[in-house]
mmCIF file of C-alpha atoms in Angstrom:
data_model
loop_
_atom_site.group_PDB
_atom_site.id
_atom_site.type_symbol
_atom_site.label_atom_id
_atom_site.label_comp_id
_atom_site.label_asym_id
_atom_site.label_seq_id
_atom_site.Cartn_x
_atom_site.Cartn_y
_atom_site.Cartn_z
ATOM 1 C CA MET A 1 -88.361 -87.797 -47.039
ATOM 2 C CA LYS A 2 -84.968 -88.864 -45.792
ATOM 3 C CA LYS A 3 -81.938 -86.655 -46.110
ATOM 4 C CA ILE A 4 -78.453 -87.733 -47.003
ATOM 5 C CA ALA A 5 -75.171 -85.690 -46.839
ATOM 6 C CA PHE A 6 -72.261 -86.721 -49.043
ATOM 7 C CA ILE A 7 -68.936 -85.406 -47.641
ATOM 8 C CA SER A 8 -65.438 -85.376 -49.079
ATOM 9 C CA GLY A 9 -62.275 -83.991 -47.390
ATOM 10 C CA THR A 10 -62.955 -85.549 -43.962
ATOM 11 C CA SER A 11 -59.302 -85.994 -43.050
ATOM 12 C CA GLY A 12 -58.756 -82.199 -43.138
ATOM 13 C CA LEU A 13 -59.293 -79.480 -40.549
ATOM 14 C CA ILE A 14 -62.741 -78.320 -41.589
ATOM 15 C CA GLY A 15 -63.888 -81.833 -42.866
ATOM 16 C CA MET A 16 -63.323 -83.522 -39.636
ATOM 17 C CA GLN A 17 -65.311 -80.775 -37.783
ATOM 18 C CA LEU A 18 -67.981 -80.958 -40.387
ATOM 19 C CA LEU A 19 -68.286 -84.841 -40.056
ATOM 20 C CA HIS A 20 -68.532 -84.551 -36.327
ATOM 21 C CA GLN A 21 -71.221 -81.937 -36.549
ATOM 22 C CA LEU A 22 -73.278 -83.800 -39.144
ATOM 23 C CA ILE A 23 -73.128 -86.908 -37.024
ATOM 24 C CA LYS A 24 -74.138 -85.021 -33.895
ATOM 25 C CA GLY A 25 -76.856 -83.014 -35.547
ATOM 26 C CA ASN A 26 -80.340 -84.101 -36.747
ATOM 27 C CA GLU A 27 -80.245 -82.520 -40.141
ATOM 28 C CA TYR A 28 -79.462 -85.802 -42.019
ATOM 29 C CA ASP A 29 -80.570 -89.438 -41.607
ATOM 30 C CA SER A 30 -77.286 -90.769 -43.277
ATOM 31 C CA ILE A 31 -73.819 -89.482 -44.045
ATOM 32 C CA ILE A 32 -71.830 -90.869 -46.851
ATOM 33 C CA SER A 33 -68.084 -90.156 -46.473
ATOM 34 C CA VAL A 34 -66.275 -90.282 -49.865
ATOM 35 C CA GLY A 35 -62.469 -90.585 -49.519
ATOM 36 C CA ARG A 36 -59.139 -92.289 -50.313
ATOM 37 C CA ARG A 37 -59.118 -94.205 -47.013
ATOM 38 C CA LYS A 38 -61.333 -94.880 -44.118
ATOM 39 C CA LEU A 39 -61.356 -92.885 -40.840
ATOM 40 C CA ALA A 40 -61.027 -94.627 -37.510
ATOM 41 C CA LEU A 41 -64.613 -93.671 -36.780
ATOM 42 C CA LYS A 42 -67.825 -95.481 -36.632
ATOM 43 C CA HIS A 43 -71.372 -94.399 -36.220
ATOM 44 C CA ASP A 44 -74.805 -95.750 -37.165
ATOM 45 C CA LYS A 45 -75.431 -92.794 -39.440
ATOM 46 C CA LEU A 46 -71.993 -93.000 -41.182
ATOM 47 C CA VAL A 47 -71.133 -94.965 -44.237
ATOM 48 C CA GLN A 48 -67.567 -94.744 -45.577
ATOM 49 C CA ILE A 49 -66.760 -95.579 -49.312
ATOM 50 C CA THR A 50 -63.200 -95.427 -50.390
ATOM 51 C CA GLY A 51 -61.107 -95.541 -53.520
ATOM 52 C CA ASP A 52 -58.979 -93.463 -56.026
ATOM 53 C CA LEU A 53 -60.696 -90.078 -56.071
ATOM 54 C CA ALA A 54 -59.080 -89.318 -59.454
ATOM 55 C CA GLY A 55 -61.420 -91.951 -60.854
ATOM 56 C CA LEU A 56 -64.428 -90.894 -58.779
ATOM 57 C CA LYS A 57 -66.636 -90.119 -61.851
ATOM 58 C CA SER A 58 -66.613 -93.866 -62.769
ATOM 59 C CA TRP A 59 -67.591 -95.096 -59.243
ATOM 60 C CA ASN A 60 -70.708 -96.976 -58.894
ATOM 61 C CA LEU A 61 -72.440 -95.834 -55.740
ATOM 62 C CA GLU A 62 -74.676 -98.888 -55.305
ATOM 63 C CA GLU A 63 -71.724 -101.276 -55.710
ATOM 64 C CA LYS A 64 -69.660 -99.202 -53.291
ATOM 65 C CA LEU A 65 -72.500 -99.207 -50.684
ATOM 66 C CA ARG A 66 -73.192 -102.972 -51.066
ATOM 67 C CA SER A 67 -69.459 -103.658 -50.551
ATOM 68 C CA GLU A 68 -69.712 -102.061 -47.171
ATOM 69 C CA ASP A 69 -72.998 -103.679 -46.363
ATOM 70 C CA ILE A 70 -72.915 -106.331 -43.627
ATOM 71 C CA GLY A 71 -76.154 -108.075 -43.186
ATOM 72 C CA GLY A 72 -78.075 -105.922 -45.384
ATOM 73 C CA ILE A 73 -78.378 -102.895 -43.154
ATOM 74 C CA TYR A 74 -77.816 -100.413 -46.066
ATOM 75 C CA PHE A 75 -80.382 -101.911 -48.229
ATOM 76 C CA PRO A 76 -83.031 -99.275 -47.547
ATOM 77 C CA LEU A 77 -80.433 -96.495 -48.136
ATOM 78 C CA VAL A 78 -79.457 -98.192 -51.497
ATOM 79 C CA GLN A 79 -83.096 -98.510 -52.524
ATOM 80 C CA ALA A 80 -84.070 -94.934 -51.505
ATOM 81 C CA ILE A 81 -81.249 -93.509 -53.634
ATOM 82 C CA LYS A 82 -82.152 -95.699 -56.583
ATOM 83 C CA ASP A 83 -85.748 -94.644 -56.316
ATOM 84 C CA GLN A 84 -84.821 -90.986 -55.802
ATOM 85 C CA MET A 85 -86.765 -90.894 -52.584
ATOM 86 C CA VAL A 86 -84.170 -88.868 -50.768
ATOM 87 C CA VAL A 87 -82.856 -85.320 -50.566
ATOM 88 C CA ILE A 88 -79.101 -85.220 -51.059
ATOM 89 C CA HIS A 89 -76.848 -82.386 -50.131
ATOM 90 C CA ALA A 90 -73.000 -82.474 -50.697
ATOM 91 C CA TYR A 91 -70.147 -80.992 -48.736
ATOM 92 C CA CYS A 92 -66.638 -80.557 -50.111
ATOM 93 C CA SER A 93 -63.620 -79.340 -48.142
ATOM 94 C CA LEU A 94 -60.863 -81.037 -50.266
ATOM 95 C CA GLY A 95 -57.632 -79.107 -50.272
ATOM 96 C CA THR A 96 -53.897 -79.208 -49.799
ATOM 97 C CA THR A 97 -50.758 -77.077 -50.058
ATOM 98 C CA ILE A 98 -48.218 -76.958 -52.736
ATOM 99 C CA LYS A 99 -45.600 -78.128 -50.256
ATOM 100 C CA ALA A 100 -47.716 -81.179 -49.298
ATOM 101 C CA ALA A 101 -48.780 -81.943 -52.846
ATOM 102 C CA GLY A 102 -45.108 -81.551 -54.053
ATOM 103 C CA SER A 103 -45.743 -79.268 -57.058
ATOM 104 C CA LYS A 104 -48.097 -76.723 -58.442
ATOM 105 C CA GLU A 105 -49.428 -79.351 -60.926
ATOM 106 C CA LYS A 106 -50.199 -81.815 -58.133
ATOM 107 C CA PHE A 107 -51.754 -79.065 -55.964
ATOM 108 C CA TYR A 108 -54.043 -78.294 -59.005
ATOM 109 C CA GLN A 109 -55.117 -81.816 -59.256
ATOM 110 C CA VAL A 110 -56.368 -81.882 -55.611
ATOM 111 C CA ASP A 111 -57.723 -78.335 -55.154
ATOM 112 C CA HIS A 112 -59.304 -78.113 -58.515
ATOM 113 C CA ASP A 113 -59.671 -81.530 -60.330
ATOM 114 C CA LEU A 114 -60.715 -83.654 -57.332
ATOM 115 C CA VAL A 115 -63.175 -80.959 -56.210
ATOM 116 C CA ILE A 116 -64.744 -80.948 -59.846
ATOM 117 C CA ASN A 117 -64.845 -84.704 -59.826
ATOM 118 C CA PHE A 118 -66.682 -84.753 -56.593
ATOM 119 C CA ALA A 119 -69.172 -82.156 -57.812
ATOM 120 C CA SER A 120 -69.750 -84.047 -61.041
ATOM 121 C CA TRP A 121 -70.212 -87.337 -59.237
ATOM 122 C CA VAL A 122 -72.636 -86.084 -56.517
ATOM 123 C CA LYS A 123 -74.653 -84.279 -59.162
ATOM 124 C CA LYS A 124 -75.071 -87.536 -60.997
ATOM 125 C CA GLN A 125 -76.220 -89.124 -57.716
ATOM 126 C CA GLY A 126 -78.907 -86.565 -57.396
ATOM 127 C CA ALA A 127 -77.454 -83.994 -55.140
ATOM 128 C CA THR A 128 -79.331 -80.610 -55.164
ATOM 129 C CA LYS A 129 -76.995 -78.499 -53.043
ATOM 130 C CA LEU A 130 -73.284 -78.338 -52.785
ATOM 131 C CA MET A 131 -71.322 -76.564 -50.066
ATOM 132 C CA TYR A 132 -67.677 -75.855 -50.994
ATOM 133 C CA VAL A 133 -64.884 -74.518 -48.849
ATOM 134 C CA SER A 134 -62.771 -72.082 -50.921
ATOM 135 C CA SER A 135 -60.720 -69.229 -49.465
ATOM 136 C CA MET A 136 -60.625 -65.576 -48.871
ATOM 137 C CA GLY A 137 -59.163 -63.789 -51.841
ATOM 138 C CA ALA A 138 -60.145 -66.500 -54.364
ATOM 139 C CA ASP A 139 -60.011 -64.985 -57.825
ATOM 140 C CA PRO A 140 -59.430 -66.648 -61.232
ATOM 141 C CA MET A 141 -57.563 -63.631 -62.304
ATOM 142 C CA SER A 142 -55.297 -63.493 -59.251
ATOM 143 C CA SER A 143 -51.413 -63.320 -59.679
ATOM 144 C CA VAL A 144 -51.242 -65.572 -56.572
ATOM 145 C CA PHE A 145 -51.385 -69.231 -57.741
ATOM 146 C CA TYR A 146 -53.332 -70.432 -54.605
ATOM 147 C CA SER A 147 -55.996 -67.778 -54.861
ATOM 148 C CA LYS A 148 -56.158 -68.215 -58.733
ATOM 149 C CA VAL A 149 -56.750 -72.040 -58.398
ATOM 150 C CA LYS A 150 -59.579 -71.498 -55.734
ATOM 151 C CA GLY A 151 -61.194 -68.828 -58.009
ATOM 152 C CA GLU A 152 -61.035 -71.112 -61.009
ATOM 153 C CA THR A 153 -62.514 -73.915 -58.980
ATOM 154 C CA GLU A 154 -65.400 -71.643 -57.848
ATOM 155 C CA GLU A 155 -66.162 -70.642 -61.446
ATOM 156 C CA ASP A 156 -66.036 -74.203 -62.740
ATOM 157 C CA LEU A 157 -68.425 -75.441 -60.000
ATOM 158 C CA LYS A 158 -71.092 -73.003 -61.194
ATOM 159 C CA VAL A 159 -71.385 -74.838 -64.417
ATOM 160 C CA PHE A 160 -73.175 -77.816 -62.675
ATOM 161 C CA SER A 161 -76.191 -75.705 -61.993
ATOM 162 C CA PHE A 162 -76.934 -77.071 -58.550
ATOM 163 C CA ASP A 163 -80.227 -75.822 -57.036
ATOM 164 C CA TYR A 164 -77.874 -74.065 -54.591
ATOM 165 C CA LEU A 165 -74.081 -73.622 -54.490
ATOM 166 C CA GLY A 166 -72.684 -72.371 -51.327
ATOM 167 C CA ILE A 167 -69.059 -71.074 -51.487
ATOM 168 C CA MET A 168 -67.375 -70.515 -48.180
ATOM 169 C CA GLN A 169 -64.437 -68.017 -48.181
ATOM 170 C CA PRO A 170 -62.964 -68.285 -44.717
ATOM 171 C CA SER A 171 -59.913 -66.311 -43.530
ATOM 172 C CA ILE A 172 -56.926 -68.064 -41.945
ATOM 173 C CA LEU A 173 -58.311 -71.174 -39.998
ATOM 174 C CA LEU A 174 -57.824 -71.924 -36.360
ATOM 175 C CA GLY A 175 -57.842 -75.529 -35.335
ATOM 176 C CA SER A 176 -55.624 -78.628 -34.907
ATOM 177 C CA ARG A 177 -54.167 -79.743 -38.246
ATOM 178 C CA ASN A 178 -52.425 -83.056 -38.845
ATOM 179 C CA GLU A 179 -49.839 -81.258 -40.811
ATOM 180 C CA PHE A 180 -47.674 -78.220 -40.097
ATOM 181 C CA ARG A 181 -48.142 -75.142 -42.289
ATOM 182 C CA LEU A 182 -45.371 -72.493 -41.309
ATOM 183 C CA GLY A 183 -46.857 -69.647 -43.200
ATOM 184 C CA GLU A 184 -50.359 -70.224 -41.628
ATOM 185 C CA GLU A 185 -48.885 -70.628 -38.033
ATOM 186 C CA VAL A 186 -46.887 -67.286 -38.478
ATOM 187 C CA ALA A 187 -50.049 -65.538 -39.731
ATOM 188 C CA LYS A 188 -52.115 -66.935 -36.867
ATOM 189 C CA ILE A 189 -49.640 -65.487 -34.364
ATOM 190 C CA LEU A 190 -49.527 -62.147 -36.071
ATOM 191 C CA MET A 191 -53.302 -61.942 -36.275
ATOM 192 C CA LYS A 192 -54.185 -63.280 -32.855
ATOM 193 C CA PRO A 193 -54.902 -59.784 -31.496
ATOM 194 C CA LEU A 194 -57.742 -59.439 -34.009
ATOM 195 C CA VAL A 195 -59.311 -62.469 -32.433
ATOM 196 C CA TRP A 196 -58.836 -61.308 -28.879
ATOM 197 C CA PHE A 197 -60.293 -57.822 -29.436
ATOM 198 C CA LYS A 198 -62.744 -58.863 -32.087
ATOM 199 C CA LEU A 199 -61.186 -56.393 -34.750
ATOM 200 C CA LEU A 200 -61.442 -56.474 -38.428
ATOM 201 C CA LYS A 201 -64.233 -59.134 -38.756
ATOM 202 C CA LYS A 202 -63.539 -59.646 -42.397
ATOM 203 C CA TYR A 203 -59.794 -60.620 -41.875
ATOM 204 C CA ARG A 204 -59.416 -62.027 -38.489
ATOM 205 C CA PRO A 205 -58.715 -65.820 -38.177
ATOM 206 C CA ILE A 206 -61.719 -68.121 -37.873
ATOM 207 C CA HIS A 207 -62.283 -71.396 -36.127
ATOM 208 C CA ASP A 208 -62.786 -74.610 -38.042
ATOM 209 C CA TYR A 209 -66.030 -75.366 -36.160
ATOM 210 C CA GLN A 210 -67.515 -72.038 -37.251
ATOM 211 C CA VAL A 211 -67.051 -72.789 -40.832
ATOM 212 C CA ALA A 212 -68.578 -76.258 -40.297
ATOM 213 C CA LYS A 213 -71.592 -74.782 -38.527
ATOM 214 C CA ALA A 214 -72.046 -72.182 -41.267
ATOM 215 C CA MET A 215 -71.988 -74.702 -44.033
ATOM 216 C CA ILE A 216 -74.636 -76.894 -42.355
ATOM 217 C CA HIS A 217 -76.751 -73.913 -41.688
ATOM 218 C CA HIS A 218 -76.703 -72.552 -45.167
ATOM 219 C CA ALA A 219 -77.295 -75.978 -46.830
ATOM 220 C CA ASN A 220 -80.558 -76.353 -44.731
ATOM 221 C CA GLU A 221 -81.891 -72.889 -45.163
ATOM 222 C CA PRO A 222 -84.419 -71.974 -47.950
ATOM 223 C CA LYS A 223 -82.520 -70.094 -50.537
ATOM 224 C CA GLN A 224 -83.743 -67.689 -53.307
ATOM 225 C CA VAL A 225 -80.349 -67.767 -55.124
ATOM 226 C CA LYS A 226 -78.551 -70.431 -56.983
ATOM 227 C CA VAL A 227 -75.043 -69.303 -56.062
ATOM 228 C CA GLU A 228 -74.034 -67.636 -52.833
ATOM 229 C CA VAL A 229 -70.566 -66.563 -51.714
ATOM 230 C CA ILE A 230 -70.278 -66.539 -47.958
ATOM 231 C CA PRO A 231 -67.462 -64.362 -46.696
ATOM 232 C CA SER A 232 -65.554 -64.913 -43.602
ATOM 233 C CA ALA A 233 -67.237 -61.859 -41.928
ATOM 234 C CA MET A 234 -70.487 -63.760 -42.188
ATOM 235 C CA ILE A 235 -68.969 -67.048 -41.025
ATOM 236 C CA GLN A 236 -67.768 -65.303 -37.875
ATOM 237 C CA ASP A 237 -71.273 -65.135 -36.627
ATOM 238 C CA PHE A 238 -71.462 -68.917 -36.168
#
């Protein structure tokens, strides 16, 4: 049976790494990227569907795929999804900062609402597994707004009862972002010695490609649990 990966958040640090690894790997026959706009990337395995993610719940997948179909090349994919003759996994690395979003309210709309919209939509399409990038320290009871939102999102994702929900909780991320995050850059500098000397595995910064590799690995492993939190220390092994 063919396998499909749905992915959202591909313009971000982990999302871009994840997309490249999904394309390069042989775990999936097709990759469907769900975003606001298309990336300047083409591949035989990749289909990009775009639109307003706030209204994602109302998207018609078949219509979206057919609108991207030139010469009927996606017809087998459309038919396989309609006939439920595919295994579907979903990957979500949607996220922003309060500064980039402009306010706490808009940050919540991205880091919580859009994530929940994506989970709801892929569940409707038949996804059995969801991999979500959260953050170390995520806690719905946290006094830190960022950690509180991440924690609330984790809890709300559990309601969908996927066969498997993998929650990644990486430490500070290493990689090339499209945007500058002062606090993150300062933390990277201060914590660099932990990387050099391989100290404090739980807290030391982690590379974007390690998180991406861990997500793909856990999504394709047989699991005995429905929900699994994968801490940064475990991700460091990839």
